[in-house]
mmCIF file of C-alpha atoms and ligand atoms in Angstrom:
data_model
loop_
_atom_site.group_PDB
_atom_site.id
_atom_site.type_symbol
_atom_site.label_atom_id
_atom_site.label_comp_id
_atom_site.label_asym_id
_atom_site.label_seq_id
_atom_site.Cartn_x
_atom_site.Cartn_y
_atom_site.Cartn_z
ATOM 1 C CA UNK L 233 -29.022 -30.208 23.888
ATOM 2 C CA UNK L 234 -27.280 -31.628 20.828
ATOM 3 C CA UNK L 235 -25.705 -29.185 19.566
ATOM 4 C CA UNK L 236 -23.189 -27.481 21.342
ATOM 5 C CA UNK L 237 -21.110 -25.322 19.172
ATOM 6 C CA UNK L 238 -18.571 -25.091 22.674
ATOM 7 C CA UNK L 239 -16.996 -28.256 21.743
ATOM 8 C CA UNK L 240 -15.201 -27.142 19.196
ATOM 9 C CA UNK L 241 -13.846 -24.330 21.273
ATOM 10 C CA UNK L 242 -12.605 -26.681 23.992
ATOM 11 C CA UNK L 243 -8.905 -26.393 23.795
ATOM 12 C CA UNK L 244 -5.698 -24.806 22.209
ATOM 13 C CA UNK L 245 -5.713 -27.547 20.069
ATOM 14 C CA UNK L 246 -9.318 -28.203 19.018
ATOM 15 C CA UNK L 247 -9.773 -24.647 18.522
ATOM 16 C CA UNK L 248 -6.077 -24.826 15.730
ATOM 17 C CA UNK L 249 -7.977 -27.259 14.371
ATOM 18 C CA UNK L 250 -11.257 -25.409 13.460
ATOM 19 C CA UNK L 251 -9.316 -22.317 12.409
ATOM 20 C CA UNK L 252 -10.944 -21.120 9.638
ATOM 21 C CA UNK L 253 -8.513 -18.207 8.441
ATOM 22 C CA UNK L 254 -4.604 -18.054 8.809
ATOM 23 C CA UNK L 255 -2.171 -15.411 8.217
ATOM 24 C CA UNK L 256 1.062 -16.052 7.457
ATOM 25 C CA UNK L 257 4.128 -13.690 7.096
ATOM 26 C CA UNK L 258 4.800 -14.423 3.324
ATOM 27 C CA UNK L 259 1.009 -12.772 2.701
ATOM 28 C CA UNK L 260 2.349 -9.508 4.079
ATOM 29 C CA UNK L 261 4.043 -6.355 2.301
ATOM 30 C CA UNK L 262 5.626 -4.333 4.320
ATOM 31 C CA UNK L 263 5.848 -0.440 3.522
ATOM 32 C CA UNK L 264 8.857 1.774 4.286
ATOM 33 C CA UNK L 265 9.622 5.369 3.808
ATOM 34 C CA UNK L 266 12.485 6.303 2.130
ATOM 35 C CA UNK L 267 14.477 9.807 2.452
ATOM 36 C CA UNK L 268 17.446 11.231 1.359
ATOM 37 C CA UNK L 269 20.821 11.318 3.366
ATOM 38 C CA UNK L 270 22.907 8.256 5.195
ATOM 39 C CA UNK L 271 22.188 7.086 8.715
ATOM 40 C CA UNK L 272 18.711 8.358 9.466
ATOM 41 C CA UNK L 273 15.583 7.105 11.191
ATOM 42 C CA UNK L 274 13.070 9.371 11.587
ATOM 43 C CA UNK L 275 9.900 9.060 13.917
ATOM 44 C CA UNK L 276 6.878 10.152 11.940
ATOM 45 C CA UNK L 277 4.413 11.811 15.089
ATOM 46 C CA UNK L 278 1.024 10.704 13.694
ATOM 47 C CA UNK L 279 2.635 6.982 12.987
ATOM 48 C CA UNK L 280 4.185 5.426 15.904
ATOM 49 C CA UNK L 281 6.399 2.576 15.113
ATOM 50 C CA UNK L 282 7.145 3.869 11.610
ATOM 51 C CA UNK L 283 10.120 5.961 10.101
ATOM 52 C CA UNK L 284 11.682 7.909 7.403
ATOM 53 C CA UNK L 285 14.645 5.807 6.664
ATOM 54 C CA UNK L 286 17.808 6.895 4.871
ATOM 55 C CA UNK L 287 18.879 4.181 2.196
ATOM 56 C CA UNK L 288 21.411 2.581 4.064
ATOM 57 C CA UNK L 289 18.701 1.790 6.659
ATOM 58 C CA UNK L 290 16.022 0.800 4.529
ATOM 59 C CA UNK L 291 18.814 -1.873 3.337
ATOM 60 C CA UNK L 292 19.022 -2.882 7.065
ATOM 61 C CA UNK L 293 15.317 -2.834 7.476
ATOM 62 C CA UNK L 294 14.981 -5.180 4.219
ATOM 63 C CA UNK L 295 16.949 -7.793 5.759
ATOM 64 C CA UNK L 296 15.530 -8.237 9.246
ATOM 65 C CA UNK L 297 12.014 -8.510 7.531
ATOM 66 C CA UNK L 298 13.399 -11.245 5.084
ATOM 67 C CA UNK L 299 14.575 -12.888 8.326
ATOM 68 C CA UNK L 300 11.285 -12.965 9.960
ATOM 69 C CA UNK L 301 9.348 -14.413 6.279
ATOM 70 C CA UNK L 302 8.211 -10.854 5.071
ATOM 71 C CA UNK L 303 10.117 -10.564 1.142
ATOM 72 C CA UNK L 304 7.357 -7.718 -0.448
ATOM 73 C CA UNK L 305 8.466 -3.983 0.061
ATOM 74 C CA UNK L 306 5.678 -1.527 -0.483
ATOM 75 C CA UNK L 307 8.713 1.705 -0.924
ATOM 76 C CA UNK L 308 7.196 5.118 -1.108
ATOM 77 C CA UNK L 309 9.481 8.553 -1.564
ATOM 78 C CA UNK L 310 9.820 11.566 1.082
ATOM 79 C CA UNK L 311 10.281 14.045 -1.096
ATOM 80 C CA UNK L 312 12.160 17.481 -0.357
ATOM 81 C CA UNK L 313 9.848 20.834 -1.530
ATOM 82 C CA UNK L 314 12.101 22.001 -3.587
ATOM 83 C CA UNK L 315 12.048 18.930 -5.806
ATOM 84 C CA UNK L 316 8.627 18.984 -6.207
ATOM 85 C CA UNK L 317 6.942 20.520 -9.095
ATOM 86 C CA UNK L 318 3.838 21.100 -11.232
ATOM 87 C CA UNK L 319 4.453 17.843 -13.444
ATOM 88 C CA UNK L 320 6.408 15.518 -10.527
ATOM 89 C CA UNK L 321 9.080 15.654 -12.793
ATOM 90 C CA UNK L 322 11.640 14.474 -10.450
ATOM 91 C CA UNK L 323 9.749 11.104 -9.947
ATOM 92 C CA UNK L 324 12.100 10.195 -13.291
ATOM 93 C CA UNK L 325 15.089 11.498 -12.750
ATOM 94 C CA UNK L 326 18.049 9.629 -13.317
ATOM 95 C CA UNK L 327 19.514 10.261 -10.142
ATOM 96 C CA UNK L 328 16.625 10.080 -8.240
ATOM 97 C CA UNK L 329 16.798 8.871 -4.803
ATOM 98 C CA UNK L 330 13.944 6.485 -4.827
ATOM 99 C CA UNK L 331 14.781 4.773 -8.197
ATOM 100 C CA UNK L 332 18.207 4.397 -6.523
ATOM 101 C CA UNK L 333 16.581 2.541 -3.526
ATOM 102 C CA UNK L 334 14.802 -0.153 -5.291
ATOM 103 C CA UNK L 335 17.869 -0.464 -7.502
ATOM 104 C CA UNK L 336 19.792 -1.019 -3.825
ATOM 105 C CA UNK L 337 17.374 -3.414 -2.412
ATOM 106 C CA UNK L 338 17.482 -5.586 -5.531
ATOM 107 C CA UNK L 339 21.209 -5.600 -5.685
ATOM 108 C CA UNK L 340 21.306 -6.384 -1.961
ATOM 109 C CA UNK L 341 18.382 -8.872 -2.215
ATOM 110 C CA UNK L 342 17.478 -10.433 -5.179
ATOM 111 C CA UNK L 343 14.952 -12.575 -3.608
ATOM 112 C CA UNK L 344 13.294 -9.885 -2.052
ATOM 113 C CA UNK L 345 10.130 -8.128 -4.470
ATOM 114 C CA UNK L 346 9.933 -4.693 -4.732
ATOM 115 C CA UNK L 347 6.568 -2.920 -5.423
ATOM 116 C CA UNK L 348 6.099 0.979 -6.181
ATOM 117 C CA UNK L 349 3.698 3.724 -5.714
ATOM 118 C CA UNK L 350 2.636 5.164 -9.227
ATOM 119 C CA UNK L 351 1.329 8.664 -8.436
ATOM 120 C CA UNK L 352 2.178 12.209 -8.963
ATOM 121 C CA UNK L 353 2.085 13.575 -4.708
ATOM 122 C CA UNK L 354 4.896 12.681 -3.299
ATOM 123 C CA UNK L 355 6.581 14.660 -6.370
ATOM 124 C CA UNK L 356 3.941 17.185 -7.066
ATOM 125 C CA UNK L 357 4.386 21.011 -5.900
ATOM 126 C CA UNK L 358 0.105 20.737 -5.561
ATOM 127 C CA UNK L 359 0.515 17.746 -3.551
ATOM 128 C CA UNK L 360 -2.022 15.927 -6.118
ATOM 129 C CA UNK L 361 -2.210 12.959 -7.678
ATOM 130 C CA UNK L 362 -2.516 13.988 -11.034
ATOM 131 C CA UNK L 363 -1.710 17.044 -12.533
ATOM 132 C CA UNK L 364 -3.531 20.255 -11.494
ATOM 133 C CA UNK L 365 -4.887 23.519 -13.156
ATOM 134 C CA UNK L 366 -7.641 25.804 -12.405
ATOM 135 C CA UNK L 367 -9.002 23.954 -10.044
ATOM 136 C CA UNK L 368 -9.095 20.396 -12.016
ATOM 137 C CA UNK L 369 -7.312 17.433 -12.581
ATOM 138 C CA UNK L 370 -6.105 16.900 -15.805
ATOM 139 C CA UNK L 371 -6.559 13.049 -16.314
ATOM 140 C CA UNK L 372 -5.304 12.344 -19.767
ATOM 141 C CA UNK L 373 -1.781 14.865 -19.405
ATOM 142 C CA UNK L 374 -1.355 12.688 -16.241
ATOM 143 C CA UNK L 375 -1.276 9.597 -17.930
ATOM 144 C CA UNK L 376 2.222 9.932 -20.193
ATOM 145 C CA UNK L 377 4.236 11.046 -16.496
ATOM 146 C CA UNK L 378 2.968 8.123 -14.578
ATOM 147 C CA UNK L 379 3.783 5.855 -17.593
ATOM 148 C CA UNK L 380 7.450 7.508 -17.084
ATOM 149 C CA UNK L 381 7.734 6.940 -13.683
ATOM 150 C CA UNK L 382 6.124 3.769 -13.967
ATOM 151 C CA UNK L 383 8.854 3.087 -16.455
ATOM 152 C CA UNK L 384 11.789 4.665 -14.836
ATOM 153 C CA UNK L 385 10.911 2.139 -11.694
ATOM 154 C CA UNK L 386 11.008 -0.926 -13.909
ATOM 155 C CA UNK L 387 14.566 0.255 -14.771
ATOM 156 C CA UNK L 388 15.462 0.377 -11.644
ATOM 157 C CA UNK L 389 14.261 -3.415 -11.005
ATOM 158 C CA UNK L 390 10.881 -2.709 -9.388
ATOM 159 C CA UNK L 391 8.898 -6.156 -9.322
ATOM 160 C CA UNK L 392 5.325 -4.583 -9.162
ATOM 161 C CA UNK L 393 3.965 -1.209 -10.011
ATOM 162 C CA UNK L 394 1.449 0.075 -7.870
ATOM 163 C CA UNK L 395 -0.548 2.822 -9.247
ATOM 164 C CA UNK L 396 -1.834 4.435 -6.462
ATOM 165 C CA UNK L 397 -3.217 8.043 -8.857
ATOM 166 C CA UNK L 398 -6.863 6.723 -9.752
ATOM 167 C CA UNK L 399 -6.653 8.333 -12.972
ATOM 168 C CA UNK L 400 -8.737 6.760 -15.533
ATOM 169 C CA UNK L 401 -7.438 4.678 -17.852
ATOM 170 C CA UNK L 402 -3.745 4.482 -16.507
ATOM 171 C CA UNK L 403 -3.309 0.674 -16.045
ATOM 172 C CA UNK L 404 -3.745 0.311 -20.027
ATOM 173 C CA UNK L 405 -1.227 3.255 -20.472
ATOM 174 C CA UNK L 406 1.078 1.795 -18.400
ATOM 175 C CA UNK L 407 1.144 -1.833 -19.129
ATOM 176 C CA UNK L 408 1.070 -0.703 -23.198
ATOM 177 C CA UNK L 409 4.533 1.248 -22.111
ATOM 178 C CA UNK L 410 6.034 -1.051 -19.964
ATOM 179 C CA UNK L 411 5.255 -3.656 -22.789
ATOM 180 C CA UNK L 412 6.615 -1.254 -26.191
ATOM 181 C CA UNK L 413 9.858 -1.061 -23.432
ATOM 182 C CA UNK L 414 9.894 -5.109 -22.674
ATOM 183 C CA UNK L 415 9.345 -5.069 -19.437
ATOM 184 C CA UNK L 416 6.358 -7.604 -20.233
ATOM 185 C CA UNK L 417 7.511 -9.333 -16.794
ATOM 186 C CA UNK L 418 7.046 -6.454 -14.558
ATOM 187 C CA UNK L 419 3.263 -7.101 -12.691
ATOM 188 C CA UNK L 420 0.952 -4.364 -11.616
ATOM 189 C CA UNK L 421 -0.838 -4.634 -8.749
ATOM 190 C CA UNK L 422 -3.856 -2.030 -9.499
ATOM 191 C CA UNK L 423 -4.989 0.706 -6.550
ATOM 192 C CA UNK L 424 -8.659 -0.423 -7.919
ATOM 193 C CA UNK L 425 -11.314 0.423 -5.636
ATOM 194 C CA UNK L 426 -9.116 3.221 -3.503
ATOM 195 C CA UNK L 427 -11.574 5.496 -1.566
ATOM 196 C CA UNK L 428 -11.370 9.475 -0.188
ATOM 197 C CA UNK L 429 -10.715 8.777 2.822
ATOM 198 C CA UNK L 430 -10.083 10.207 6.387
ATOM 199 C CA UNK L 431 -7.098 7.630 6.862
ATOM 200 C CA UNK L 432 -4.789 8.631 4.620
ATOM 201 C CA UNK L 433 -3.827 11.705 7.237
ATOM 202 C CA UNK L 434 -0.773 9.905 8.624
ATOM 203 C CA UNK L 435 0.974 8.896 5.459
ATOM 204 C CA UNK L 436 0.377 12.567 4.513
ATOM 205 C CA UNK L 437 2.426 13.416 7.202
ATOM 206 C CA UNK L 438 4.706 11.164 6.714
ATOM 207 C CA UNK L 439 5.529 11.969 3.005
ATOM 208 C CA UNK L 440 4.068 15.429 3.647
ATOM 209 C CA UNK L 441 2.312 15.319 0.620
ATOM 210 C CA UNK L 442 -1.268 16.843 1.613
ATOM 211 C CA UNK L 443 -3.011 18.585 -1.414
ATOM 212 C CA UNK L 444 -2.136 22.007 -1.230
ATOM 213 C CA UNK L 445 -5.845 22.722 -2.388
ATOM 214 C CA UNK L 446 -8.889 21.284 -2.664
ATOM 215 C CA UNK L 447 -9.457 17.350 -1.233
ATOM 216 C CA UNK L 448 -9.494 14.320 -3.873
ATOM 217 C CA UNK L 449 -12.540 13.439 -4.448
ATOM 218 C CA UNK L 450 -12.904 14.108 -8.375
ATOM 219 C CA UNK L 451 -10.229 10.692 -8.760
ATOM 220 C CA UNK L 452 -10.774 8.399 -5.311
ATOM 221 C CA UNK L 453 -13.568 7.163 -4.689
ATOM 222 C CA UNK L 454 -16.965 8.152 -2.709
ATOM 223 C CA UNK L 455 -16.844 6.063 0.545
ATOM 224 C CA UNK L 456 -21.037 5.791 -0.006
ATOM 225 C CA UNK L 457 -20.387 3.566 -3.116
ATOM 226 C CA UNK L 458 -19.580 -0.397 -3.481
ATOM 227 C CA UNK L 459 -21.322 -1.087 -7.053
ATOM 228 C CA UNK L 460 -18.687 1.419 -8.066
ATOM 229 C CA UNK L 461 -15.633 -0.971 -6.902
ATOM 230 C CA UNK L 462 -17.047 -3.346 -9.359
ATOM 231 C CA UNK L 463 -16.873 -0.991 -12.315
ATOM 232 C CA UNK L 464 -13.285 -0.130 -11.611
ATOM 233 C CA UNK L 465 -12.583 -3.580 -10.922
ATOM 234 C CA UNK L 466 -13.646 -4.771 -14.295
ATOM 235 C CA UNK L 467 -11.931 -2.389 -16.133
ATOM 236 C CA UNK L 468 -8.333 -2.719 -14.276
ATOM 237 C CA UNK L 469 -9.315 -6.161 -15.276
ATOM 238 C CA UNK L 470 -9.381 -5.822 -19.023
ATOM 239 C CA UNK L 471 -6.346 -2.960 -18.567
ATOM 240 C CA UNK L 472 -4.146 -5.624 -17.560
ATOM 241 C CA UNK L 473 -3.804 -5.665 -13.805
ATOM 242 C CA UNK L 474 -2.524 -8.486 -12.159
ATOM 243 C CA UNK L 475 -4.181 -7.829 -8.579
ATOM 244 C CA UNK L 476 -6.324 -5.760 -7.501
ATOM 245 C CA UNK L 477 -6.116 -3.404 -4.138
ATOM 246 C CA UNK L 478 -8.803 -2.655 -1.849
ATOM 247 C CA UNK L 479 -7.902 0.360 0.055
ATOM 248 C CA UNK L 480 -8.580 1.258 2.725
ATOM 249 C CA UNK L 481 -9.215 -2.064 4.646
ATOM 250 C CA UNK L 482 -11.084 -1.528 7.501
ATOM 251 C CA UNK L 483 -14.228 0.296 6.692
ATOM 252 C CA UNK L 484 -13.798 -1.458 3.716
ATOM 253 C CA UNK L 485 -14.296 -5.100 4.580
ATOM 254 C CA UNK L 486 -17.251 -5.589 2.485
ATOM 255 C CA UNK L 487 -15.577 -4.010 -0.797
ATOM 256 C CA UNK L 488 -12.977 -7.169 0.057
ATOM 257 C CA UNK L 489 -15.369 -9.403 0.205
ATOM 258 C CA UNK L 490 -17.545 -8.351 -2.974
ATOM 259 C CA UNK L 491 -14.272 -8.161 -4.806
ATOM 260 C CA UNK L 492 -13.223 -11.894 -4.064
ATOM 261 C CA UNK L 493 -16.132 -12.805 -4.962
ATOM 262 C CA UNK L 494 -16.479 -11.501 -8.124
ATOM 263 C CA UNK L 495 -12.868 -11.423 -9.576
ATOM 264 C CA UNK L 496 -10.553 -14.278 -9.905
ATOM 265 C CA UNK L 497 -7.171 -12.048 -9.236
ATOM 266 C CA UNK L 498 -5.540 -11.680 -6.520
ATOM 267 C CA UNK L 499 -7.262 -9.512 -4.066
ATOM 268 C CA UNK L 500 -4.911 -7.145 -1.889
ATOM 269 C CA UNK L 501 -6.160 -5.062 1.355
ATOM 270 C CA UNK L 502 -3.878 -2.139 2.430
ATOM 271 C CA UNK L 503 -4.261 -1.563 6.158
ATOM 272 C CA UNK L 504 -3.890 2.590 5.963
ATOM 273 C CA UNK L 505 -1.420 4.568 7.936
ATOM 274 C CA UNK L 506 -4.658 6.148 10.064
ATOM 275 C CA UNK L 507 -6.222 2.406 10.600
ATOM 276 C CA UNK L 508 -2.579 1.366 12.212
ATOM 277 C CA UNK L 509 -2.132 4.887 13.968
ATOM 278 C CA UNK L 510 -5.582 4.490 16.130
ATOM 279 C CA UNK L 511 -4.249 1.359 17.702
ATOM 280 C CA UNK L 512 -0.798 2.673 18.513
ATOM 281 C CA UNK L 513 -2.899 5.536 19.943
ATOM 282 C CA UNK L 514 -5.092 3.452 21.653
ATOM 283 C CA UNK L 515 -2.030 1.405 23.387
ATOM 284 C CA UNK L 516 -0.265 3.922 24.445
ATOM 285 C CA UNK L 517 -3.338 5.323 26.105
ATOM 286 C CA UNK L 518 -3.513 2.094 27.969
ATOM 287 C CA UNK L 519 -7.066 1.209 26.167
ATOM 288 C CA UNK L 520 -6.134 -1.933 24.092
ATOM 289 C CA UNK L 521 -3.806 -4.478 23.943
ATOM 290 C CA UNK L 522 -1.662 -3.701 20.892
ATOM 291 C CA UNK L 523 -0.974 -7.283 19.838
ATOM 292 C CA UNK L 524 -3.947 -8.593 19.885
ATOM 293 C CA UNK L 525 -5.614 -5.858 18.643
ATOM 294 C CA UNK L 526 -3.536 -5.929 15.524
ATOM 295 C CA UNK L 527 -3.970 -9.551 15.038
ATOM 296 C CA UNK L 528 -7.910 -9.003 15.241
ATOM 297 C CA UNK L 529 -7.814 -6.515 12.768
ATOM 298 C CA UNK L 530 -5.392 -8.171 10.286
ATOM 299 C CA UNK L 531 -7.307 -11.341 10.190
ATOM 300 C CA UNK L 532 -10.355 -10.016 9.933
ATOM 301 C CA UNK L 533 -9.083 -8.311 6.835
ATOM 302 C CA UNK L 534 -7.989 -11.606 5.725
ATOM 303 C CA UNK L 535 -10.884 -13.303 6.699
ATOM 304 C CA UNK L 536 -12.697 -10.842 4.783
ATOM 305 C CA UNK L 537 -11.032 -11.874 1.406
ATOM 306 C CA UNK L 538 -8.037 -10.488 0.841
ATOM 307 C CA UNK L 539 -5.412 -12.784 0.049
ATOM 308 C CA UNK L 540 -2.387 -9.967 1.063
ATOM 309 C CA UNK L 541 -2.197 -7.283 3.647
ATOM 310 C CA UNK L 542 -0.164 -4.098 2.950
ATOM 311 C CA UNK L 543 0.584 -2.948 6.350
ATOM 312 C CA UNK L 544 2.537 -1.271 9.033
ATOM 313 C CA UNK L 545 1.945 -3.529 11.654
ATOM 314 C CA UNK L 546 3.708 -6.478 9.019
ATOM 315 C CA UNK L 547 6.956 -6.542 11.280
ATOM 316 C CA UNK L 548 5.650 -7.300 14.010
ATOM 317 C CA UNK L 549 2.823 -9.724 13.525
ATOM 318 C CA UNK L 550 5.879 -11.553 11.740
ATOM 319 C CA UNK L 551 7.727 -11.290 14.987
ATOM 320 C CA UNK L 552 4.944 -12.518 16.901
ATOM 321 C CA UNK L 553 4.361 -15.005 14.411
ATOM 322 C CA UNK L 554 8.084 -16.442 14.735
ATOM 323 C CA UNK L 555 8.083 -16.944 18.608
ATOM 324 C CA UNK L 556 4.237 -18.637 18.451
HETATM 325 C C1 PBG B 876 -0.557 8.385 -2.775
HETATM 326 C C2 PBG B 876 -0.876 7.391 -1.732
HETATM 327 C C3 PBG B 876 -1.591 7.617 -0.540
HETATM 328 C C4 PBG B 876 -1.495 6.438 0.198
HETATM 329 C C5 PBG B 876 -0.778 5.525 -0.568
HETATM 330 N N1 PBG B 876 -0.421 6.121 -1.768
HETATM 331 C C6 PBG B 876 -2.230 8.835 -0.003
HETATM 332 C C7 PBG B 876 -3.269 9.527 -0.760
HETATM 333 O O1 PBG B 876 -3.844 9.021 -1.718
HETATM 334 O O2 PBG B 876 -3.530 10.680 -0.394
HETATM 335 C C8 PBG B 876 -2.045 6.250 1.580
HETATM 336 C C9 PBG B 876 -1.468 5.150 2.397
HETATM 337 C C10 PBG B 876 -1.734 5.214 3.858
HETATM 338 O O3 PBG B 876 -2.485 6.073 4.368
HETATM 339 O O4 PBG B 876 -1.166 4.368 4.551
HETATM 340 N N2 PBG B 876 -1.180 8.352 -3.972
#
């Protein structure tokens, strides 16, 4: 036998050597829940290991993730009902919670970058992404109140906007706004190819945020359908996006891949709330072993193509990653 593909597998350190695919922390964005009030941490039931955080401990959160090499904050808003409304016109408030957040993390933290969630649920009485009558989503009335929020976060010091809506059209709207305001510097890291999926149930939870009717399939995208990625992918492109999201990840690996291949942005996976709550599941079953489990599935995201990982499991591979 000549070949023996073995040797290269003999020891810790030929097998470092070979490594085709790393994962370091600085390629992970961690996301965090913020709520209202002072002093709260709040388990989320369908997301072990995740909380709602009041701002004081997002602050505290912030800084032990800088510690261990995480500095990207995915922040996303737990809304009270009675803020919510048809239009999500709380999501630019002046003295909005949220907006207050990523003002507090950026005072606390320069060096830290703050990204955003562009979308009307978290704010919206219909618990949709875009505005909702009769039965349908009105795309183009959506389009003005994300470039508000979208706006009213770059105010605040947000680093990235993350439309997360899948409206069509809205990374041109928002980008021309941000621009007419000069917030030319402020990136936007596209939700491009973001799928209806079964995942998502988690996060809903977490933000409760659940459509009140109907499911989202008319905006997010049909999980039969790659070709379709590319489309959307070309025309973030030309909207202005400065990466491009994949999401979710896992079922998703080939949509990675074909996007790498075929864009030269940045390519970023998010690792859903339901994708991270079947392993905690699974673990505390006693049916896998949680840390390597979640490396598995975070480099095989990477390995996949995407050059950053939006996901819960960021503090802890970090952790891991310190003591290796
Ligand atoms: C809201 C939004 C969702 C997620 C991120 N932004 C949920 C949805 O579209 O219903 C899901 C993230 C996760 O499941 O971890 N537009």
């Amino acid at each position: 036998m000549l070949q023996r593909p073995r040797r290269n597998r003999k020891s810790p350190a030929i097998r470092a050597l070979v490594e085709e695919t790393q994962l370091i922390p600085s390629q992970l964005i961690q996301p965090i829940f913020v709520r209202q009030g002072t002093a709260i941490q709040e388990p989320i039931k369908t997301l072990p290991g995740s909380f709602r955080l009041s701002i004081d401990k997002v602050l505290a959160e912030v800084e032990t993730c800088l510690k261990l090499g995480i500095s990207v904050f995915d922040v996303f808003p737990v809304v009270a009902e009675n803020l919510k409304d048809k239009q999500g016109t709380y999501s630019y408030h002046a003295d909005n919670f949220y907006l207050d957040c990523i003002a507090k993390i950026k005072q606390n933290f320069p060096e830290s970058c703050v990204m955003t969630d562009v979308a009307l649920d978290p704010y919206s009485s219909d618990g949709h992404d875009g505005i909702y009558e009769n039965g349908k989503i009105l795309n183009d009335e959506t389009l003005p109140i994300l470039a508000n929020m979208a706006l009213a976060q770059a105010q605040a010091g947000a680093d990235i906007i993350g439309p997360s809506d899948m409206m069509d059209g809205r990374v041109g709207y928002i980008r021309t706004h941000l621009d007419k305001h000069n917030y030319q510097d402020v990136s936007i890291l596209s939700y491009t190819a973001k799928y209806a999926s079964a995942f998502y149930g988690p996060f809903r939870d977490a933000l409760d945020s659940a459509p009140k009717y109907g499911d989202k399939k008319t905006y997010q995208m049909s999980y039969t359908n790659a070709r379709e990625a590319l489309r959307e992918m070309e025309l973030d492109t030309a909207e202005g996006a400065d990466m491009l999201m994949v999401k979710p990840a896992l079922c998703y690996l080939d949509i990675i891949q074909l996007l790498r291949q075929n864009s030269h942005l940045p390519i970023v996976a998010y690792n859903v709330s339901g994708e991270c709550a079947m392993i905690h599941f699974a673990t505390q079953a006693g049916f896998l072993d949680y840390e390597r489990a979640v490396c598995e599935t975070l480099l095989s995201i990477k390995r996949a193509g995407a050059d950053a990982i939006i996901t819960y499991f960021a503090k802890d591979y970090a952790t891991w990653y310190k003591q290796k």
